[in-house]
Amino acid sequence: EAGVAQSPRYKIIEKRQSVAFWCNPISGHATLYWYQQILGQGPKLLIQFQNNGVVDDSQLPKDRFSAERLKGVDSTLKIQPAKLEDSAVYLCASSLASGQGYGYTFGSGTRLTVV
Amino acid sequence: QKEVEQNSGPLSVPEGAIASLNCTYSDRGSQSFFWYRQYSGKSPELIMSIYSNGDKEDGRFTAQLNKASQYVSLLIRDSQPSDSATYLCAVQSGGSYIPTFGRGTSLIVHP
């Protein structure tokens, strides 16, 4: 099966600019997650979607970050305006369902550098 | 605040040895436990999951869980240089289906 697709792979922007990331999960996976991974740290959840509804966005900095999942498939994550501390790898993951025991499949990630 | 603690390492072992990676967690209600491998510059890849106390073996990998001690470990037998990576522990609690990740342990297997 095809994996989780993400684009772009790399992005360099200046602070206060905006940026958007795209994710296409594995076909049939109802649950989609966006994670932020800062160098040397484990992934930190930003937002979880179940189909096209938001399940958990408690750790999403809503003053600058937004995400949507139209039609319950693809998703986009946007940062506007970006700050230096947003430099990280943004990982999209999907799973068949949300529940105990369901592991994730991660995409290759987007490495964001804010200068 | 649910916490998952891992020694960041690096853990250095010779080729052919057993590598032992450890993880402790704070939430006693945790139900599911995962180990992910992350090569430098790559995304995490699920390699093991464990849900019950005891050992679970899959090839050269063995996951060990002790819920009373809130401890989960990953043993890699006959370590190979290709096992050199960061190993992330992820813990899923009973109240939330979203795993909390540790910061990972860097493993270096030298020839």
XYZ file of C-alpha atoms in Angstrom:
226
model
C 0.000 0.000 0.000
C 1.112 3.550 -0.625
C 2.391 5.367 2.433
C 1.530 8.741 3.890
C 2.486 11.443 1.403
C 3.692 14.860 2.498
C 4.914 17.911 0.665
C 7.063 19.867 0.476
C 10.058 17.997 1.941
C 11.893 21.164 2.866
C 10.906 24.792 3.308
C 12.892 27.848 4.310
C 10.993 31.034 5.112
C 11.618 34.281 6.895
C 9.935 34.991 10.203
C 6.475 36.529 9.919
C 5.919 34.829 6.565
C 3.261 32.173 6.081
C 3.695 28.547 5.040
C 1.452 25.586 4.306
C 2.085 21.858 4.417
C 0.072 19.146 2.698
C -0.629 15.553 3.716
C -2.360 12.653 1.978
C -2.916 9.721 4.371
C -3.024 6.036 3.583
C -6.219 5.166 1.755
C -8.943 4.137 4.181
C -7.242 5.616 7.243
C -9.875 7.588 9.094
C -7.566 9.197 11.628
C -4.966 11.789 10.708
C -2.486 13.542 12.950
C -0.087 16.440 12.632
C 2.993 16.347 14.842
C 5.794 18.827 15.410
C 9.248 17.393 16.092
C 11.915 19.798 17.246
C 15.481 18.573 16.863
C 16.427 16.225 19.704
C 12.876 15.830 20.973
C 10.071 13.369 20.453
C 7.091 14.229 18.263
C 4.505 16.502 19.873
C 0.890 16.280 18.744
C -0.573 19.419 17.225
C -3.955 18.196 16.007
C -5.918 14.998 15.454
C -8.680 14.530 12.888
C -11.218 11.721 12.771
C -12.522 11.772 9.186
C -13.000 15.505 8.633
C -13.715 16.449 12.249
C -11.211 17.722 14.815
C -10.831 15.375 17.800
C -8.020 17.119 19.687
C -6.342 20.442 18.964
C -5.489 21.359 22.538
C -1.780 21.768 21.770
C -2.202 23.683 18.528
C -1.097 27.351 18.873
C -4.308 28.642 17.377
C -3.153 32.229 17.145
C -0.805 31.218 14.329
C -1.481 27.610 13.361
C -4.521 26.296 11.526
C -5.364 22.966 9.977
C -8.151 21.482 7.966
C -9.054 18.142 6.483
C -11.480 18.559 3.648
C -13.664 15.595 2.683
C -11.962 13.469 5.305
C -8.917 12.707 3.158
C -6.133 15.250 2.486
C -5.108 17.737 5.110
C -3.238 21.022 5.196
C -1.435 22.661 8.100
C -0.748 26.388 7.917
C 1.443 28.677 9.969
C 0.851 32.413 9.770
C 2.926 34.289 10.811
C 5.896 32.016 11.420
C 8.288 32.473 14.333
C 11.874 31.309 14.697
C 10.786 28.683 17.246
C 8.544 27.057 14.637
C 11.658 25.582 13.006
C 11.039 21.854 13.214
C 9.992 18.820 11.235
C 6.239 18.628 10.717
C 5.095 15.043 10.552
C 1.767 13.809 9.312
C 0.615 10.381 10.465
C -2.453 8.287 9.861
C -4.029 5.243 11.426
C -6.901 2.985 10.534
C -8.881 4.180 13.523
C -8.546 5.989 16.778
C -8.400 3.725 19.759
C -6.273 1.560 21.971
C -3.568 -0.300 20.206
C -3.610 1.480 16.879
C -0.118 2.438 15.825
C 0.656 5.166 13.354
C 2.221 5.312 9.938
C 4.199 8.507 9.538
C 4.918 10.429 6.379
C 8.420 11.557 5.488
C 7.847 14.956 7.071
C 8.426 18.569 6.084
C 11.536 20.202 7.486
C 10.766 23.864 8.148
C 13.502 26.399 8.785
C 12.461 29.892 9.853
C 15.210 32.500 9.507
C 0.855 15.977 32.689
C 1.613 12.595 31.176
C 5.334 12.058 30.887
C 7.401 9.510 29.043
C 11.067 9.440 29.997
C 13.935 8.022 27.994
C 17.681 8.422 28.371
C 18.752 10.409 25.327
C 22.048 8.500 25.071
C 23.867 7.842 22.920
C 23.944 4.169 23.818
C 26.930 2.591 22.135
C 27.156 -1.193 21.731
C 29.445 -3.420 19.655
C 28.083 -5.347 16.705
C 26.531 -8.630 17.814
C 25.768 -7.453 21.350
C 22.370 -6.971 22.982
C 21.155 -3.386 23.081
C 18.765 -2.530 25.914
C 16.610 0.565 25.617
C 14.481 1.725 28.515
C 11.413 3.885 28.981
C 9.414 4.921 32.047
C 6.015 6.579 32.079
C 3.992 8.507 34.609
C 0.373 7.604 33.813
C -0.666 4.400 35.629
C -3.719 4.167 33.374
C -1.577 3.620 30.291
C -2.743 0.711 28.173
C -0.714 0.509 24.971
C 2.985 0.894 24.389
C 4.893 1.337 21.166
C 8.482 1.461 20.020
C 9.362 3.465 16.923
C 12.702 3.570 15.140
C 13.801 6.832 13.552
C 16.825 7.005 11.300
C 18.547 10.381 11.039
C 16.547 12.670 8.774
C 13.736 10.151 8.396
C 10.307 9.743 9.928
C 9.519 7.341 12.786
C 8.677 3.753 11.864
C 6.639 1.479 14.135
C 8.609 -1.630 15.054
C 6.910 -3.064 18.144
C 3.757 -2.734 20.188
C 2.929 -4.339 23.526
C -0.206 -4.274 25.645
C 0.205 -6.918 28.379
C 2.785 -7.441 31.093
C 5.650 -9.665 30.060
C 7.703 -10.121 26.950
C 6.792 -9.940 23.286
C 9.284 -11.137 20.720
C 9.509 -10.306 17.021
C 12.653 -11.492 15.302
C 15.648 -9.845 16.957
C 13.429 -7.465 18.910
C 11.860 -8.126 22.318
C 9.605 -5.651 24.077
C 9.195 -6.014 27.829
C 6.413 -4.423 29.853
C 6.047 -4.077 33.609
C 2.971 -1.992 34.418
C 3.526 -2.176 38.182
C 6.909 -0.502 37.760
C 5.636 1.681 34.877
C 8.504 0.513 32.757
C 8.801 -0.681 29.185
C 11.969 -1.757 27.446
C 13.181 -2.850 24.042
C 15.935 -5.425 23.611
C 17.722 -5.788 20.292
C 19.674 -9.048 19.993
C 22.634 -9.483 17.655
C 22.802 -5.732 17.092
C 23.824 -4.628 13.612
C 25.241 -1.291 12.426
C 21.968 -0.862 10.506
C 20.178 -0.726 13.881
C 21.903 2.593 14.600
C 19.019 5.046 14.965
C 16.944 6.877 17.549
C 14.350 4.706 19.293
C 11.191 6.457 20.430
C 8.940 5.097 23.145
C 5.255 6.039 22.849
C 2.637 5.426 25.533
C -1.120 5.494 25.039
C -3.217 6.060 28.140
C -6.619 4.651 28.914
C -8.288 8.050 28.855
C -6.851 9.292 25.595
C -6.062 7.408 22.435
C -3.247 9.766 21.570
C 0.214 8.433 22.399
C 2.712 10.565 24.245
C 6.223 10.206 22.861
C 9.495 10.232 24.748
C 12.420 12.192 23.391
C 14.103 9.046 22.125
C 17.342 7.172 22.801
C 20.113 7.334 20.245
C 21.649 3.898 19.601
C 25.028 3.474 17.921
C 26.126 -0.019 16.919
C 29.823 -0.006 16.033
C 31.553 -2.718 13.980
